[in-house]
Every structure is written in C-alpha cells, then in structure tokens.
Amino acid sequence: MKESAKKIGWGFLALFSCPCHLVLILPLLAGTTLGAYFALHQTAVSVILGIVFVISLGMMFKRASKQAKTDESHDCCSVPERK
C-alpha cells in the first residue's frame, strides 16, 4: 500500500511539474509572488520543471517496476513450493 501511494505521489508531481502545463499554472498563480517570479523567469522555471518532471517520471516507473516484481513473486493465490 505504501509503495502504491509513493507511486501515485510521484505521478502527481510529474503531472504538476510538466513544463507544458506552465501556461495553465501561470494564470492560477496570477497576483502572487510565485506567479510573478514564474512570469519573470519563464525560461529558467521551464528548465527546472523539466528536470523535476524527468526525475519524477523516472521514480514513478521505478516504483511501478519494483511493485510489479514483488507482485510476481508473492501472489496471494500462489502456493509455496515444498522443499
């Protein structure tokens, strides 16, 4: 359960840090200090968000593959082998 929550968290971070969503985020932050900083330094913010996006996507897929490996070996319906 904890791994699934972490995977979902990395997925939401990837969704919000995607540089293509910057044009959607800027109007929501209009009138705030953060919005003014984003508008003034749009190129730097796009590069930083791009880096965060790639890292969060990598972590999300790493968690997904890790969860898939544990699900394969510990199926709830599998019978353990006798030695």
CSV table of N, CA, C and O in Angstrom, one decimal:
chain,number,residue,atom,x,y,z
A,1,MET,N,0.8,-1.2,0.0
A,1,MET,CA,0.0,0.0,0.0
A,1,MET,C,0.9,1.3,0.0
A,1,MET,O,0.6,2.2,-0.7
A,2,LYS,N,1.9,1.2,0.8
A,2,LYS,CA,2.8,2.4,0.9
A,2,LYS,C,3.5,2.6,-0.4
A,2,LYS,O,3.7,3.8,-0.8
A,3,GLU,N,3.9,1.6,-1.1
A,3,GLU,CA,4.6,1.7,-2.4
A,3,GLU,C,3.6,2.3,-3.4
A,3,GLU,O,4.0,3.1,-4.3
A,4,SER,N,2.4,1.9,-3.4
A,4,SER,CA,1.4,2.4,-4.3
A,4,SER,C,1.1,3.9,-4.1
A,4,SER,O,1.0,4.7,-5.0
A,5,ALA,N,1.1,4.3,-2.8
A,5,ALA,CA,0.9,5.7,-2.5
A,5,ALA,C,2.1,6.6,-3.0
A,5,ALA,O,1.9,7.7,-3.5
A,6,LYS,N,3.3,6.0,-2.8
A,6,LYS,CA,4.5,6.7,-3.3
A,6,LYS,C,4.5,6.9,-4.8
A,6,LYS,O,4.8,7.9,-5.4
A,7,LYS,N,4.0,5.8,-5.5
A,7,LYS,CA,4.0,5.8,-7.0
A,7,LYS,C,3.0,6.9,-7.4
A,7,LYS,O,3.2,7.7,-8.4
A,8,ILE,N,1.8,7.0,-6.7
A,8,ILE,CA,0.8,8.0,-7.1
A,8,ILE,C,1.3,9.4,-6.8
A,8,ILE,O,1.1,10.3,-7.6
A,9,GLY,N,2.1,9.5,-5.7
A,9,GLY,CA,2.6,10.8,-5.4
A,9,GLY,C,3.6,11.3,-6.4
A,9,GLY,O,3.6,12.5,-6.8
A,10,TRP,N,4.5,10.4,-6.9
A,10,TRP,CA,5.5,10.8,-7.9
A,10,TRP,C,4.7,11.1,-9.2
A,10,TRP,O,5.1,12.0,-10.0
A,11,GLY,N,3.6,10.4,-9.5
A,11,GLY,CA,2.8,10.7,-10.7
A,11,GLY,C,2.2,12.0,-10.6
A,11,GLY,O,2.2,12.8,-11.7
A,12,PHE,N,1.7,12.4,-9.5
A,12,PHE,CA,1.1,13.8,-9.4
A,12,PHE,C,2.2,14.9,-9.5
A,12,PHE,O,1.9,15.9,-10.1
A,13,LEU,N,3.3,14.6,-8.9
A,13,LEU,CA,4.4,15.6,-9.1
A,13,LEU,C,4.8,15.7,-10.5
A,13,LEU,O,5.1,16.8,-11.0
A,14,ALA,N,4.9,14.6,-11.3
A,14,ALA,CA,5.2,14.6,-12.7
A,14,ALA,C,4.1,15.4,-13.5
A,14,ALA,O,4.4,16.2,-14.4
A,15,LEU,N,2.8,15.2,-13.1
A,15,LEU,CA,1.7,15.9,-13.7
A,15,LEU,C,1.8,17.5,-13.5
A,15,LEU,O,1.7,18.2,-14.5
A,16,PHE,N,2.1,17.9,-12.3
A,16,PHE,CA,2.2,19.3,-12.0
A,16,PHE,C,3.5,20.0,-12.4
A,16,PHE,O,3.5,21.2,-12.6
A,17,SER,N,4.5,19.2,-12.6
A,17,SER,CA,5.8,19.8,-12.9
A,17,SER,C,6.1,19.7,-14.4
A,17,SER,O,7.2,20.2,-14.9
A,18,CYS,N,5.2,19.2,-15.2
A,18,CYS,CA,5.4,19.1,-16.6
A,18,CYS,C,5.5,20.5,-17.2
A,18,CYS,O,4.6,21.4,-17.0
A,19,PRO,N,6.6,20.8,-17.9
A,19,PRO,CA,6.7,22.2,-18.4
A,19,PRO,C,5.6,22.7,-19.4
A,19,PRO,O,5.4,23.8,-19.5
A,20,CYS,N,5.0,21.7,-20.1
A,20,CYS,CA,3.9,22.1,-21.0
A,20,CYS,C,2.7,22.6,-20.2
A,20,CYS,O,1.8,23.3,-20.8
A,21,HIS,N,2.6,22.3,-18.9
A,21,HIS,CA,1.5,22.8,-18.1
A,21,HIS,C,1.8,24.2,-17.5
A,21,HIS,O,0.9,24.7,-16.8
A,22,LEU,N,2.9,24.7,-17.8
A,22,LEU,CA,3.3,26.0,-17.2
A,22,LEU,C,2.3,27.1,-17.7
A,22,LEU,O,1.9,28.0,-16.9
A,23,VAL,N,1.8,27.0,-18.9
A,23,VAL,CA,0.8,28.0,-19.4
A,23,VAL,C,-0.5,27.9,-18.7
A,23,VAL,O,-1.3,28.9,-18.6
A,24,LEU,N,-0.8,26.7,-18.1
A,24,LEU,CA,-2.0,26.6,-17.3
A,24,LEU,C,-1.8,27.0,-15.8
A,24,LEU,O,-2.7,27.4,-15.2
A,25,ILE,N,-0.6,26.8,-15.4
A,25,ILE,CA,-0.3,27.1,-14.0
A,25,ILE,C,-0.1,28.7,-13.8
A,25,ILE,O,-0.6,29.2,-12.7
A,26,LEU,N,0.4,29.4,-14.7
A,26,LEU,CA,0.7,30.8,-14.6
A,26,LEU,C,-0.6,31.6,-14.3
A,26,LEU,O,-0.6,32.4,-13.4
A,27,PRO,N,-1.7,31.4,-15.0
A,27,PRO,CA,-2.9,32.1,-14.7
A,27,PRO,C,-3.5,31.8,-13.3
A,27,PRO,O,-4.1,32.7,-12.7
A,28,LEU,N,-3.3,30.6,-12.8
A,28,LEU,CA,-3.7,30.3,-11.5
A,28,LEU,C,-2.9,31.0,-10.4
A,28,LEU,O,-3.4,31.2,-9.3
A,29,LEU,N,-1.7,31.3,-10.7
A,29,LEU,CA,-0.8,31.9,-9.8
A,29,LEU,C,-0.7,33.4,-10.0
A,29,LEU,O,0.1,34.1,-9.3
A,30,ALA,N,-1.6,34.0,-10.8
A,30,ALA,CA,-1.6,35.4,-11.1
A,30,ALA,C,-1.8,36.2,-9.8
A,30,ALA,O,-2.7,35.9,-9.0
A,31,GLY,N,-1.1,37.2,-9.6
A,31,GLY,CA,-1.2,38.1,-8.5
A,31,GLY,C,-0.4,37.6,-7.2
A,31,GLY,O,-0.5,38.3,-6.2
A,32,THR,N,0.3,36.5,-7.4
A,32,THR,CA,1.1,36.0,-6.2
A,32,THR,C,2.6,36.3,-6.5
A,32,THR,O,2.9,36.5,-7.6
A,33,THR,N,3.4,36.2,-5.5
A,33,THR,CA,4.8,36.4,-5.6
A,33,THR,C,5.4,35.2,-6.5
A,33,THR,O,6.2,35.5,-7.4
A,34,LEU,N,4.9,34.0,-6.3
A,34,LEU,CA,5.4,32.9,-7.1
A,34,LEU,C,5.0,33.1,-8.5
A,34,LEU,O,5.8,32.8,-9.4
A,35,GLY,N,3.8,33.5,-8.8
A,35,GLY,CA,3.4,33.8,-10.2
A,35,GLY,C,4.2,34.8,-10.9
A,35,GLY,O,4.6,34.7,-12.0
A,36,ALA,N,4.6,35.9,-10.1
A,36,ALA,CA,5.4,37.0,-10.7
A,36,ALA,C,6.8,36.4,-11.0
A,36,ALA,O,7.4,36.8,-12.0
A,37,TYR,N,7.3,35.6,-10.1
A,37,TYR,CA,8.6,35.0,-10.3
A,37,TYR,C,8.6,34.1,-11.6
A,37,TYR,O,9.5,34.1,-12.4
A,38,PHE,N,7.6,33.3,-11.7
A,38,PHE,CA,7.4,32.4,-12.8
A,38,PHE,C,7.3,33.2,-14.1
A,38,PHE,O,7.9,32.8,-15.1
A,39,ALA,N,6.6,34.2,-14.1
A,39,ALA,CA,6.4,35.1,-15.3
A,39,ALA,C,7.7,35.8,-15.7
A,39,ALA,O,8.0,35.9,-16.9
A,40,LEU,N,8.5,36.2,-14.7
A,40,LEU,CA,9.7,36.9,-15.0
A,40,LEU,C,10.8,36.0,-15.5
A,40,LEU,O,11.6,36.3,-16.4
A,41,HIS,N,10.9,34.8,-14.9
A,41,HIS,CA,12.0,33.9,-15.2
A,41,HIS,C,11.4,32.6,-15.8
A,41,HIS,O,11.6,31.5,-15.4
A,42,GLN,N,10.6,32.8,-16.9
A,42,GLN,CA,9.9,31.7,-17.5
A,42,GLN,C,10.8,30.6,-18.1
A,42,GLN,O,10.5,29.4,-17.9
A,43,THR,N,11.9,31.0,-18.7
A,43,THR,CA,12.9,30.0,-19.2
A,43,THR,C,13.5,29.2,-18.1
A,43,THR,O,13.6,27.9,-18.2
A,44,ALA,N,14.0,29.8,-17.1
A,44,ALA,CA,14.6,29.1,-16.0
A,44,ALA,C,13.6,28.2,-15.3
A,44,ALA,O,14.0,27.0,-15.0
A,45,VAL,N,12.4,28.6,-15.1
A,45,VAL,CA,11.4,27.8,-14.5
A,45,VAL,C,11.1,26.6,-15.3
A,45,VAL,O,10.9,25.5,-14.9
A,46,SER,N,11.0,26.8,-16.6
A,46,SER,CA,10.7,25.7,-17.6
A,46,SER,C,11.8,24.7,-17.5
A,46,SER,O,11.5,23.5,-17.5
A,47,VAL,N,13.1,25.1,-17.5
A,47,VAL,CA,14.2,24.1,-17.4
A,47,VAL,C,14.1,23.4,-16.1
A,47,VAL,O,14.3,22.1,-16.0
A,48,ILE,N,13.9,24.1,-15.0
A,48,ILE,CA,13.9,23.4,-13.7
A,48,ILE,C,12.7,22.5,-13.6
A,48,ILE,O,12.8,21.3,-13.1
A,49,LEU,N,11.5,22.9,-14.1
A,49,LEU,CA,10.4,22.0,-14.1
A,49,LEU,C,10.6,20.8,-15.0
A,49,LEU,O,10.1,19.7,-14.7
A,50,GLY,N,11.3,21.0,-16.1
A,50,GLY,CA,11.6,19.9,-17.0
A,50,GLY,C,12.5,18.8,-16.3
A,50,GLY,O,12.3,17.6,-16.4
A,51,ILE,N,13.5,19.3,-15.5
A,51,ILE,CA,14.3,18.4,-14.8
A,51,ILE,C,13.5,17.6,-13.7
A,51,ILE,O,13.7,16.4,-13.5
A,52,VAL,N,12.7,18.4,-13.0
A,52,VAL,CA,11.9,17.7,-11.9
A,52,VAL,C,10.9,16.7,-12.6
A,52,VAL,O,10.7,15.6,-12.0
A,53,PHE,N,10.4,17.1,-13.7
A,53,PHE,CA,9.5,16.2,-14.4
A,53,PHE,C,10.1,14.9,-14.8
A,53,PHE,O,9.6,13.8,-14.6
A,54,VAL,N,11.3,15.0,-15.4
A,54,VAL,CA,12.0,13.7,-15.8
A,54,VAL,C,12.4,12.9,-14.6
A,54,VAL,O,12.2,11.6,-14.6
A,55,ILE,N,12.8,13.5,-13.5
A,55,ILE,CA,13.2,12.8,-12.3
A,55,ILE,C,11.9,12.1,-11.7
A,55,ILE,O,11.9,10.9,-11.3
A,56,SER,N,10.8,12.8,-11.6
A,56,SER,CA,9.6,12.2,-11.1
A,56,SER,C,9.0,11.1,-11.9
A,56,SER,O,8.5,10.1,-11.4
A,57,LEU,N,9.1,11.3,-13.3
A,57,LEU,CA,8.7,10.2,-14.1
A,57,LEU,C,9.6,8.9,-13.9
A,57,LEU,O,9.1,7.8,-13.8
A,58,GLY,N,10.9,9.1,-13.8
A,58,GLY,CA,11.8,8.0,-13.6
A,58,GLY,C,11.5,7.3,-12.2
A,58,GLY,O,11.5,6.1,-12.2
A,59,MET,N,11.2,8.1,-11.2
A,59,MET,CA,10.9,7.5,-9.9
A,59,MET,C,9.6,6.8,-9.9
A,59,MET,O,9.4,5.7,-9.3
A,60,MET,N,8.6,7.3,-10.7
A,60,MET,CA,7.3,6.7,-10.8
A,60,MET,C,7.4,5.3,-11.4
A,60,MET,O,6.9,4.3,-11.0
A,61,PHE,N,8.2,5.3,-12.6
A,61,PHE,CA,8.3,4.0,-13.3
A,61,PHE,C,9.2,3.0,-12.5
A,61,PHE,O,9.0,1.8,-12.6
A,62,LYS,N,10.1,3.5,-11.7
A,62,LYS,CA,11.0,2.7,-10.9
A,62,LYS,C,10.1,2.0,-9.8
A,62,LYS,O,10.3,0.8,-9.6
A,63,ARG,N,9.2,2.8,-9.2
A,63,ARG,CA,8.3,2.2,-8.2
A,63,ARG,C,7.4,1.2,-8.8
A,63,ARG,O,7.1,0.2,-8.2
A,64,ALA,N,6.9,1.5,-10.0
A,64,ALA,CA,6.0,0.6,-10.7
A,64,ALA,C,6.6,-0.7,-11.0
A,64,ALA,O,6.0,-1.8,-10.8
A,65,SER,N,7.9,-0.7,-11.5
A,65,SER,CA,8.5,-1.9,-11.8
A,65,SER,C,8.9,-2.7,-10.6
A,65,SER,O,8.9,-3.9,-10.5
A,66,LYS,N,9.2,-2.0,-9.5
A,66,LYS,CA,9.5,-2.6,-8.2
A,66,LYS,C,8.3,-3.3,-7.7
A,66,LYS,O,8.4,-4.4,-7.2
A,67,GLN,N,7.1,-2.6,-7.8
A,67,GLN,CA,5.9,-3.2,-7.3
A,67,GLN,C,5.5,-4.4,-8.2
A,67,GLN,O,5.0,-5.4,-7.7
A,68,ALA,N,5.7,-4.4,-9.5
A,68,ALA,CA,5.4,-5.5,-10.3
A,68,ALA,C,6.3,-6.7,-10.0
A,68,ALA,O,5.8,-7.8,-10.0
A,69,LYS,N,7.5,-6.5,-9.7
A,69,LYS,CA,8.4,-7.6,-9.3
A,69,LYS,C,8.0,-8.3,-8.0
A,69,LYS,O,8.0,-9.5,-7.9
A,70,THR,N,7.6,-7.5,-7.0
A,70,THR,CA,7.1,-8.1,-5.8
A,70,THR,C,5.8,-8.7,-5.9
A,70,THR,O,5.5,-9.7,-5.3
A,71,ASP,N,4.9,-8.2,-6.8
A,71,ASP,CA,3.6,-8.9,-7.1
A,71,ASP,C,3.8,-10.2,-7.8
A,71,ASP,O,3.0,-11.1,-7.5
A,72,GLU,N,4.8,-10.3,-8.6
A,72,GLU,CA,5.0,-11.6,-9.3
A,72,GLU,C,5.4,-12.7,-8.4
A,72,GLU,O,4.9,-13.8,-8.4
A,73,SER,N,6.3,-12.4,-7.4
A,73,SER,CA,6.8,-13.5,-6.6
A,73,SER,C,5.9,-13.8,-5.4
A,73,SER,O,6.0,-14.8,-4.8
A,74,HIS,N,5.0,-12.8,-5.0
A,74,HIS,CA,4.2,-13.0,-3.8
A,74,HIS,C,2.7,-12.8,-4.2
A,74,HIS,O,2.1,-11.9,-3.7
A,75,ASP,N,2.2,-13.7,-5.0
A,75,ASP,CA,0.8,-13.6,-5.4
A,75,ASP,C,0.0,-14.2,-4.2
A,75,ASP,O,0.4,-15.1,-3.6
A,76,CYS,N,-1.2,-13.6,-4.0
A,76,CYS,CA,-2.0,-14.0,-2.9
A,76,CYS,C,-2.5,-15.5,-3.1
A,76,CYS,O,-2.9,-16.1,-2.1
A,77,CYS,N,-2.6,-15.9,-4.3
A,77,CYS,CA,-3.2,-17.2,-4.6
A,77,CYS,C,-2.1,-18.3,-4.8
A,77,CYS,O,-2.5,-19.4,-5.1
A,78,SER,N,-0.9,-17.9,-4.8
A,78,SER,CA,0.2,-18.9,-5.1
A,78,SER,C,0.4,-19.8,-3.9
A,78,SER,O,0.3,-19.4,-2.7
A,79,VAL,N,0.7,-21.0,-4.2
A,79,VAL,CA,1.0,-22.0,-3.1
A,79,VAL,C,2.6,-22.1,-3.0
A,79,VAL,O,3.2,-22.3,-4.0
A,80,PRO,N,3.1,-21.9,-1.8
A,80,PRO,CA,4.6,-22.0,-1.7
A,80,PRO,C,5.1,-23.4,-2.0
A,80,PRO,O,4.4,-24.4,-1.7
A,81,GLU,N,6.3,-23.5,-2.7
A,81,GLU,CA,6.8,-24.8,-3.0
A,81,GLU,C,7.4,-25.5,-1.8
A,81,GLU,O,7.9,-24.8,-0.9
A,82,ARG,N,7.3,-26.8,-1.8
A,82,ARG,CA,7.8,-27.6,-0.7
A,82,ARG,C,9.3,-27.9,-0.9
A,82,ARG,O,9.6,-28.2,-2.1
A,83,LYS,N,10.0,-27.9,0.1
A,83,LYS,CA,11.5,-28.2,0.0
A,83,LYS,C,11.8,-29.6,0.5
A,83,LYS,O,11.2,-30.2,1.2
